[in-house]
Amino acid sequence: MAPRLQLEKAAWRWAETVRPEEVSQEHIETAYRIWLEPCIRGVCRRNCKGNPNCLVGIGEHIWLGEIDENSFHNIDDPNCERRKKNSFVGLTNLGATCYVNTFLQVWFLNLELRQALYLCPSTCSDYMMGDGIQEEKDYEPQTICEHLQYLFALLQNSNRRYIDPSGFVKALGLDTGQQQDAQEFSKLFMSLLEDTLSKQKNPDVRNIVQQQFCGEYAYVTVCNQCGRESKLLSKFYELELNIQGHKQLTDCISEFLKEEKLEGDNRYFCENCQSKQNATRKIRLLSLPCTLNLQLMRFVFDRQTGHKKKLNTYIGFSEILDMEPYVEHKAEPSKSQTRKPKCGKGTHCSRNAYMLVYRLQTQEKPNTTVQVPAFLQELVDRDNSKFEEWCIEMAEMRKQSVDKGKAKHEEVKELYQRLPAGAEPYEFVSLEWLQKWLDESTPTKPIDNHACLCSHDKLHPDKISIMKRISEYAADIFYSRYGGGPRLTVKALCKECVVERCRVLRLKSQLNEDYKTVNNLLKATVKGNDGFWVGKSSLRSWRQLALEQLDEQDGDVDQSNGKMNGNTLSKDESKEERKEEEEELNFNEDILCPHGELCISENERRLVSKEAWSKLQQYFPKAPEFPSYRECCSQCKILEREGEENEALHKMIANEQKTSLPNLFQDKNRPCLSNWPEETDVLYIVSQFFVEEWRKFVRKPTRCSPVSSVGNSALLCPHGGLMFTFASMTKEDSKLIALIWPSEWQMIQKLFVVDHVIKIVRTEVGDVNPSETQYISEPKLCPECREGLLCQQQRDLREYTQATIYVHKVVDNKKVMKDSAPELNVSSSETEEDKEEAKPDGEKDPDFNQSNGGTKRQKITHQNYIAYQKQVIRRSMRHRKVRGEKALLVSANQTLKELKIQIMHAFSVAPFDQNLSIDGKILSDDCATLGTLGVIPESVILLKADEPIADYAAMDDVMQVCMPEEGFKGTGLLGH
């Protein structure tokens, strides 16, 4: 047994032999474990939570002995944020902006570019006032050039170890949380920068991008027949090198410049020969820029998945790259480094590098210094001053924390020695508060002992495990310095709780014995009127109920002050628990009727002897008592008789109506508008909803309420006009109405209350033989409301979310589909209602579900009918999926492009290989929404896939980029 349980047992062992009325002060102090010896440091290694006198291991060890001053604060040394001598300044990664920071550092180290940007005119002159900068305003760059100027000046002369580029990133409109293609960023930004600088008057500024990054090559084609050479000159800012299948950078460059043969259908038309000839074509480097950017094409597009894939192959490259063998034009002076690098040294190998930047080496002594303009240096000086102020502030905060820590150290060393109570007056304090008082990382709050109180506002005996007994001297100092309460002295020991706990423990100890006694008493036959009625369910579980009830009383600590085992319950949890407790039946409440009397069902109860009831009452004194002579509930008897009479009445009504309307019930010999019967000129109309509800009642009259009225108002508009045309009632609206023979209508008027009579009359018009037949409705059609209904239906079809559509892949322009059975078959011997009732719970028709049973029936109104009509529309449109189709969940407001991505995942067809159509209409506008394209729920879209032109082979070490990329769409990089 665990030590804590042993202490619990020892503290209450006396309760087994002491009656509740005999509890003394000594018993009370024993229950509160005052008798336990205090623990000794060094002997006791951790805190004994069951012992209120144990003050070891509560956090005091960090204060006793010598303490490092750095433990009194959590503030880093501000000098750690200071730039070290002769080191570079870093850039803060704002989330996923490492690609931006990389290029900023590369461009900063280009001294010519930095110098040119410093020469750009700046609006900072508007920011200047008198001899300096306006102190009350922070400098905000207005252009991309000004952002670069300020960033470069900070990178050059800032005292900080790193600076924040968020202003620059924000000016470009970049998403800091999205990783972007670094190569694409480089191209777009250099294009933006070149376009921005092209407006400068100073040629050294205007042409800096071309001077530093622009080279020239030629596409050279040589005719094999006549040897004629044609050239197409082109400028470049970077060379895009294929790395697939290569291990060295030089191999990638060689492939970029390799000769291509033009033969067969790909022959070249030679102007000299005036005919197509075999030829060779290659790229010839004519001049290299001062800064050579080599883009390693690690990302390739996989047509099968529609995603980019990254090649993680290793590429070796040297720190010094000799490009002279690759440059055939010798216009340059001999400035390139010709000596070969030493083998091994200066060589690197990487599987992640995606861009290599080389600077042209010259024999001239390079300029290694660039002067920061005065206005920029003043801004940097101001930022450095702010940084120094921050360093001083942080150092002062560290000092204050150290001073507070030293004072706390002295306080703890003094008070901890005086905490043990011994034989002197004592008080109880929360262990949690003591631990927080000794916790150096949190400020000490006022003492709060409320969580440890019982319902009598005293110290609960079961909370003693989370309390500590301290001396009155220490308690006085604590309350004077920190406040709080309530103070728990010896008077706070709760006698009421101890006495109640004593009573419960005594009952617990005799429960097993009483259980055997009751079982023996239940075997005896009860004679006369001496017995008591007890629920069979209660008798089966009375010992468990008694034990739970005793535990509940014994564990009243759980409910005191809204805490359970020291953890605060939320309001919602407390309400939920109370609700569950209220729903649980107490002992003998299982034979209570709804009126609080004895239930009428004798199968749920049995008679027990007076002796057995007396034993049970000791554990359940508040249980409802029913002597054997007590009569059952009179109200329940009346209701039972009425229920039986109602069932008989319902059966009689259902049988009468079924006999009176046999064809309507069996759905046989029904009239049809499209094939008007010759034997009558008049047909009546009721809603199909009425017919379905009536059939449900006739089939199961004991489970459904009778249908009392026809409710034709649902078929009429608010003006009293009919909502359907004759043509629509023969087609799409035929599922919403039911046609009635004149003889049936007479019977319906006798059996039901009819609010509105609706009929169709056939008449012959004109003197011509044969005469023209017309069909007239009474009441007449309301054109305005009919038009409104159609518009609403169309809106419903185009304003949907999470609806199902089907995509069918077409092979060789053929759409092969198996014949599918109709979704609804009203002439079947098994009706839809029977099918629905056969389904288990939770699998009802999601489009239509009518509640039955004893629930209150819903009044048929125009609004109800409109909702019902929408459901029937959805039901009638349901499509049965066939082989070769896949169902997709879509919404009306999503674009065709988003649908193509869904189709790509379902059919492994890339979006640009998809040809989609619906009802013969080609779907091509990727930005249009499905609603505007006429895609409605249950639509079938045909997919014809273009075959890929090239099949990419399987690649080694491939990492898939999962989400389709938007690139730099919507950013400032595309604004120019």
Tab-separated table of N, CA, C and O in Angstrom, residues 542-605:
chain	number	residue	atom	x	y	z
A	542	TRP	N	-28.511	-2.254	-5.482
A	542	TRP	CA	-28.590	-1.399	-4.291
A	542	TRP	C	-27.252	-1.276	-3.583
A	542	TRP	O	-26.931	-0.223	-3.037
A	543	ARG	N	-26.446	-2.364	-3.575
A	543	ARG	CA	-25.143	-2.262	-2.905
A	543	ARG	C	-24.245	-1.257	-3.626
A	543	ARG	O	-23.565	-0.451	-2.975
A	544	GLN	N	-24.248	-1.300	-4.951
A	544	GLN	CA	-23.429	-0.356	-5.710
A	544	GLN	C	-23.922	1.072	-5.512
A	544	GLN	O	-23.131	2.005	-5.353
A	545	LEU	N	-25.268	1.247	-5.493
A	545	LEU	CA	-25.830	2.578	-5.254
A	545	LEU	C	-25.461	3.091	-3.863
A	545	LEU	O	-25.128	4.275	-3.689
A	546	ALA	N	-25.520	2.186	-2.885
A	546	ALA	CA	-25.174	2.592	-1.517
A	546	ALA	C	-23.712	2.989	-1.420
A	546	ALA	O	-23.357	3.996	-0.785
A	547	LEU	N	-22.843	2.190	-2.066
A	547	LEU	CA	-21.413	2.483	-2.028
A	547	LEU	C	-21.117	3.823	-2.709
A	547	LEU	O	-20.333	4.636	-2.198
A	548	GLU	N	-21.763	4.055	-3.854
A	548	GLU	CA	-21.556	5.329	-4.556
A	548	GLU	C	-22.053	6.499	-3.713
A	548	GLU	O	-21.431	7.564	-3.680
A	549	GLN	N	-23.191	6.295	-3.054
A	549	GLN	CA	-23.742	7.362	-2.227
A	549	GLN	C	-22.836	7.654	-1.040
A	549	GLN	O	-22.599	8.819	-0.695
A	550	LEU	N	-22.303	6.605	-0.431
A	550	LEU	CA	-21.382	6.802	0.684
A	550	LEU	C	-20.094	7.464	0.223
A	550	LEU	O	-19.537	8.339	0.897
A	551	ASP	N	-19.597	7.052	-0.948
A	551	ASP	CA	-18.392	7.685	-1.507
A	551	ASP	C	-18.643	9.148	-1.816
A	551	ASP	O	-17.762	9.999	-1.654
A	552	GLU	N	-19.878	9.418	-2.254
A	552	GLU	CA	-20.234	10.802	-2.568
A	552	GLU	C	-20.223	11.652	-1.303
A	552	GLU	O	-19.698	12.762	-1.270
A	553	GLN	N	-20.803	11.104	-0.245
A	553	GLN	CA	-20.805	11.825	1.033
A	553	GLN	C	-19.393	11.912	1.602
A	553	GLN	O	-18.979	12.937	2.129
A	554	ASP	N	-18.650	10.808	1.459
A	554	ASP	CA	-17.280	10.777	1.952
A	554	ASP	C	-16.388	11.705	1.129
A	554	ASP	O	-15.462	12.307	1.647
A	555	GLY	N	-16.693	11.835	-0.138
A	555	GLY	CA	-15.878	12.677	-1.011
A	555	GLY	C	-16.513	14.004	-1.283
A	555	GLY	O	-16.404	14.542	-2.388
A	556	ASP	N	-17.217	14.546	-0.307
A	556	ASP	CA	-17.814	15.879	-0.454
A	556	ASP	C	-16.753	16.920	-0.769
A	556	ASP	O	-17.032	17.996	-1.269
A	557	VAL	N	-15.491	16.562	-0.519
A	557	VAL	CA	-14.371	17.444	-0.843
A	557	VAL	C	-14.360	17.782	-2.325
A	557	VAL	O	-13.944	18.862	-2.723
A	558	ASP	N	-14.808	16.855	-3.145
A	558	ASP	CA	-14.774	17.103	-4.583
A	558	ASP	C	-15.660	18.266	-4.989
A	558	ASP	O	-15.402	18.951	-5.969
A	559	GLN	N	-16.736	18.464	-4.223
A	559	GLN	CA	-17.683	19.506	-4.611
A	559	GLN	C	-17.446	20.820	-3.887
A	559	GLN	O	-18.063	21.829	-4.211
A	560	SER	N	-16.559	20.813	-2.844
A	560	SER	CA	-16.381	22.039	-2.071
A	560	SER	C	-15.668	23.085	-2.885
A	560	SER	O	-14.631	22.830	-3.469
A	561	ASN	N	-16.249	24.272	-2.921
A	561	ASN	CA	-15.659	25.426	-3.581
A	561	ASN	C	-15.353	25.191	-5.051
A	561	ASN	O	-14.403	25.729	-5.603
A	562	GLY	N	-16.139	24.325	-5.689
A	562	GLY	CA	-15.995	24.145	-7.130
A	562	GLY	C	-14.709	23.486	-7.537
A	562	GLY	O	-14.239	23.678	-8.632
A	563	LYS	N	-14.064	22.689	-6.651
A	563	LYS	CA	-12.800	22.054	-7.009
A	563	LYS	C	-12.926	20.551	-6.879
A	563	LYS	O	-13.648	20.029	-6.051
A	564	MET	N	-12.211	19.848	-7.730
A	564	MET	CA	-12.179	18.396	-7.670
A	564	MET	C	-10.728	17.950	-7.647
A	564	MET	O	-9.988	18.194	-8.588
A	565	ASN	N	-10.313	17.336	-6.556
A	565	ASN	CA	-8.932	16.895	-6.409
A	565	ASN	C	-7.945	18.008	-6.702
A	565	ASN	O	-6.903	17.821	-7.323
A	566	GLY	N	-8.315	19.201	-6.312
A	566	GLY	CA	-7.403	20.333	-6.488
A	566	GLY	C	-7.514	20.996	-7.836
A	566	GLY	O	-6.918	22.028	-8.071
A	567	ASN	N	-8.293	20.444	-8.784
A	567	ASN	CA	-8.423	21.033	-10.109
A	567	ASN	C	-9.752	21.748	-10.235
A	567	ASN	O	-10.804	21.186	-9.948
A	568	THR	N	-9.725	22.984	-10.664
A	568	THR	CA	-10.945	23.781	-10.756
A	568	THR	C	-11.811	23.290	-11.897
A	568	THR	O	-11.353	23.084	-13.010
A	569	LEU	N	-13.109	23.091	-11.623
A	569	LEU	CA	-14.059	22.707	-12.667
A	569	LEU	C	-14.593	23.948	-13.356
A	569	LEU	O	-14.884	24.947	-12.701
A	570	SER	N	-14.755	23.862	-14.660
A	570	SER	CA	-15.355	24.982	-15.384
A	570	SER	C	-16.851	24.994	-15.140
A	570	SER	O	-17.435	24.006	-14.703
A	571	LYS	N	-17.480	26.140	-15.440
A	571	LYS	CA	-18.920	26.256	-15.240
A	571	LYS	C	-19.670	25.260	-16.106
A	571	LYS	O	-20.627	24.622	-15.675
A	572	ASP	N	-19.224	25.107	-17.367
A	572	ASP	CA	-19.909	24.187	-18.277
A	572	ASP	C	-19.787	22.752	-17.785
A	572	ASP	O	-20.755	21.988	-17.831
A	573	GLU	N	-18.588	22.368	-17.268
A	573	GLU	CA	-18.408	21.016	-16.764
A	573	GLU	C	-19.273	20.768	-15.536
A	573	GLU	O	-19.866	19.709	-15.377
A	574	SER	N	-19.355	21.762	-14.653
A	574	SER	CA	-20.167	21.614	-13.448
A	574	SER	C	-21.638	21.442	-13.810
A	574	SER	O	-22.332	20.594	-13.262
A	575	LYS	N	-22.122	22.265	-14.749
A	575	LYS	CA	-23.516	22.161	-15.173
A	575	LYS	C	-23.791	20.803	-15.808
A	575	LYS	O	-24.821	20.184	-15.566
A	576	GLU	N	-22.836	20.337	-16.625
A	576	GLU	CA	-23.025	19.059	-17.298
A	576	GLU	C	-23.075	17.921	-16.291
A	576	GLU	O	-23.904	17.016	-16.398
A	577	GLU	N	-22.188	17.970	-15.287
A	577	GLU	CA	-22.188	16.919	-14.275
A	577	GLU	C	-23.485	16.934	-13.462
A	577	GLU	O	-24.054	15.896	-13.159
A	578	ARG	N	-23.941	18.151	-13.111
A	578	ARG	CA	-25.198	18.244	-12.347
A	578	ARG	C	-26.360	17.701	-13.170
A	578	ARG	O	-27.245	17.029	-12.644
A	579	LYS	N	-26.333	17.990	-14.473
A	579	LYS	CA	-27.416	17.511	-15.338
A	579	LYS	C	-27.421	15.985	-15.398
A	579	LYS	O	-28.462	15.343	-15.321
A	580	GLU	N	-26.214	15.375	-15.508
A	580	GLU	CA	-26.135	13.924	-15.549
A	580	GLU	C	-26.583	13.314	-14.231
A	580	GLU	O	-27.263	12.292	-14.203
A	581	GLU	N	-26.211	13.971	-13.117
A	581	GLU	CA	-26.617	13.449	-11.809
A	581	GLU	C	-28.130	13.510	-11.641
A	581	GLU	O	-28.746	12.626	-11.053
A	582	GLU	N	-28.732	14.599	-12.166
A	582	GLU	CA	-30.188	14.726	-12.045
A	582	GLU	C	-30.892	13.658	-12.875
A	582	GLU	O	-31.965	13.181	-12.532
A	583	GLU	N	-30.288	13.274	-14.021
A	583	GLU	CA	-30.927	12.287	-14.888
A	583	GLU	C	-30.807	10.880	-14.314
A	583	GLU	O	-31.596	10.002	-14.625
A	584	GLU	N	-29.786	10.614	-13.480
A	584	GLU	CA	-29.621	9.295	-12.879
A	584	GLU	C	-30.692	9.075	-11.809
A	584	GLU	O	-30.966	9.938	-10.981
A	585	LEU	N	-31.292	7.865	-11.818
A	585	LEU	CA	-32.342	7.540	-10.855
A	585	LEU	C	-31.725	7.119	-9.536
A	585	LEU	O	-30.771	6.341	-9.493
A	586	ASN	N	-32.284	7.625	-8.452
A	586	ASN	CA	-31.863	7.196	-7.123
A	586	ASN	C	-32.599	5.911	-6.752
A	586	ASN	O	-33.472	5.431	-7.491
A	587	PHE	N	-32.281	5.378	-5.597
A	587	PHE	CA	-32.854	4.102	-5.165
A	587	PHE	C	-34.383	4.188	-5.092
A	587	PHE	O	-34.940	5.125	-4.521
A	588	ASN	N	-35.036	3.202	-5.699
A	588	ASN	CA	-36.489	3.006	-5.727
A	588	ASN	C	-37.233	4.049	-6.565
A	588	ASN	O	-38.466	4.058	-6.574
A	589	GLU	N	-36.486	4.938	-7.255
A	589	GLU	CA	-37.165	5.884	-8.141
A	589	GLU	C	-37.531	5.251	-9.484
A	589	GLU	O	-38.226	5.862	-10.283
A	590	ASP	N	-37.077	3.999	-9.709
A	590	ASP	CA	-37.407	3.313	-10.959
A	590	ASP	C	-38.845	2.831	-11.001
A	590	ASP	O	-39.317	2.382	-12.056
A	591	ILE	N	-39.586	2.905	-9.845
A	591	ILE	CA	-41.004	2.521	-9.878
A	591	ILE	C	-41.898	3.740	-9.697
A	591	ILE	O	-43.086	3.609	-9.407
A	592	LEU	N	-41.310	4.941	-9.850
A	592	LEU	CA	-42.112	6.163	-9.829
A	592	LEU	C	-42.695	6.415	-11.209
A	592	LEU	O	-42.017	6.270	-12.226
A	593	CYS	N	-43.957	6.807	-11.266
A	593	CYS	CA	-44.567	7.187	-12.539
A	593	CYS	C	-44.296	8.672	-12.785
A	593	CYS	O	-43.765	9.364	-11.905
A	594	PRO	N	-44.637	9.211	-13.939
A	594	PRO	CA	-44.391	10.635	-14.202
A	594	PRO	C	-45.091	11.565	-13.226
A	594	PRO	O	-44.704	12.727	-13.100
A	595	HIS	N	-46.121	11.064	-12.530
A	595	HIS	CA	-46.851	11.909	-11.592
A	595	HIS	C	-46.335	11.759	-10.162
A	595	HIS	O	-46.931	12.296	-9.219
A	596	GLY	N	-45.230	11.005	-9.991
A	596	GLY	CA	-44.650	10.845	-8.667
A	596	GLY	C	-45.308	9.787	-7.817
A	596	GLY	O	-45.070	9.718	-6.605
A	597	GLU	N	-46.173	8.961	-8.404
A	597	GLU	CA	-46.868	7.893	-7.676
A	597	GLU	C	-46.306	6.535	-8.088
A	597	GLU	O	-45.403	6.440	-8.909
A	598	LEU	N	-46.899	5.465	-7.504
A	598	LEU	CA	-46.471	4.108	-7.822
A	598	LEU	C	-46.870	3.764	-9.254
A	598	LEU	O	-48.014	3.975	-9.664
A	599	CYS	N	-45.905	3.238	-10.016
A	599	CYS	CA	-46.183	2.920	-11.428
A	599	CYS	C	-47.150	1.749	-11.512
A	599	CYS	O	-47.283	0.938	-10.583
A	600	ILE	N	-47.829	1.612	-12.654
A	600	ILE	CA	-48.867	0.591	-12.811
A	600	ILE	C	-48.305	-0.746	-13.261
A	600	ILE	O	-48.989	-1.765	-13.191
A	601	SER	N	-47.051	-0.779	-13.735
A	601	SER	CA	-46.471	-2.026	-14.230
A	601	SER	C	-45.891	-2.828	-13.076
A	601	SER	O	-44.907	-2.431	-12.456
A	602	GLU	N	-46.526	-3.999	-12.771
A	602	GLU	CA	-46.035	-4.844	-11.684
A	602	GLU	C	-44.798	-5.634	-12.088
A	602	GLU	O	-44.117	-6.202	-11.231
A	603	ASN	N	-44.496	-5.705	-13.369
A	603	ASN	CA	-43.305	-6.431	-13.828
A	603	ASN	C	-42.011	-5.726	-13.428
A	603	ASN	O	-40.940	-6.330	-13.451
A	604	GLU	N	-42.111	-4.447	-13.059
A	604	GLU	CA	-40.913	-3.679	-12.741
A	604	GLU	C	-40.656	-3.598	-11.235
A	604	GLU	O	-39.699	-2.941	-10.816
A	605	ARG	N	-41.488	-4.227	-10.401
A	605	ARG	CA	-41.318	-4.110	-8.959
A	605	ARG	C	-41.642	-5.432	-8.281
A	605	ARG	O	-42.236	-6.332	-8.880
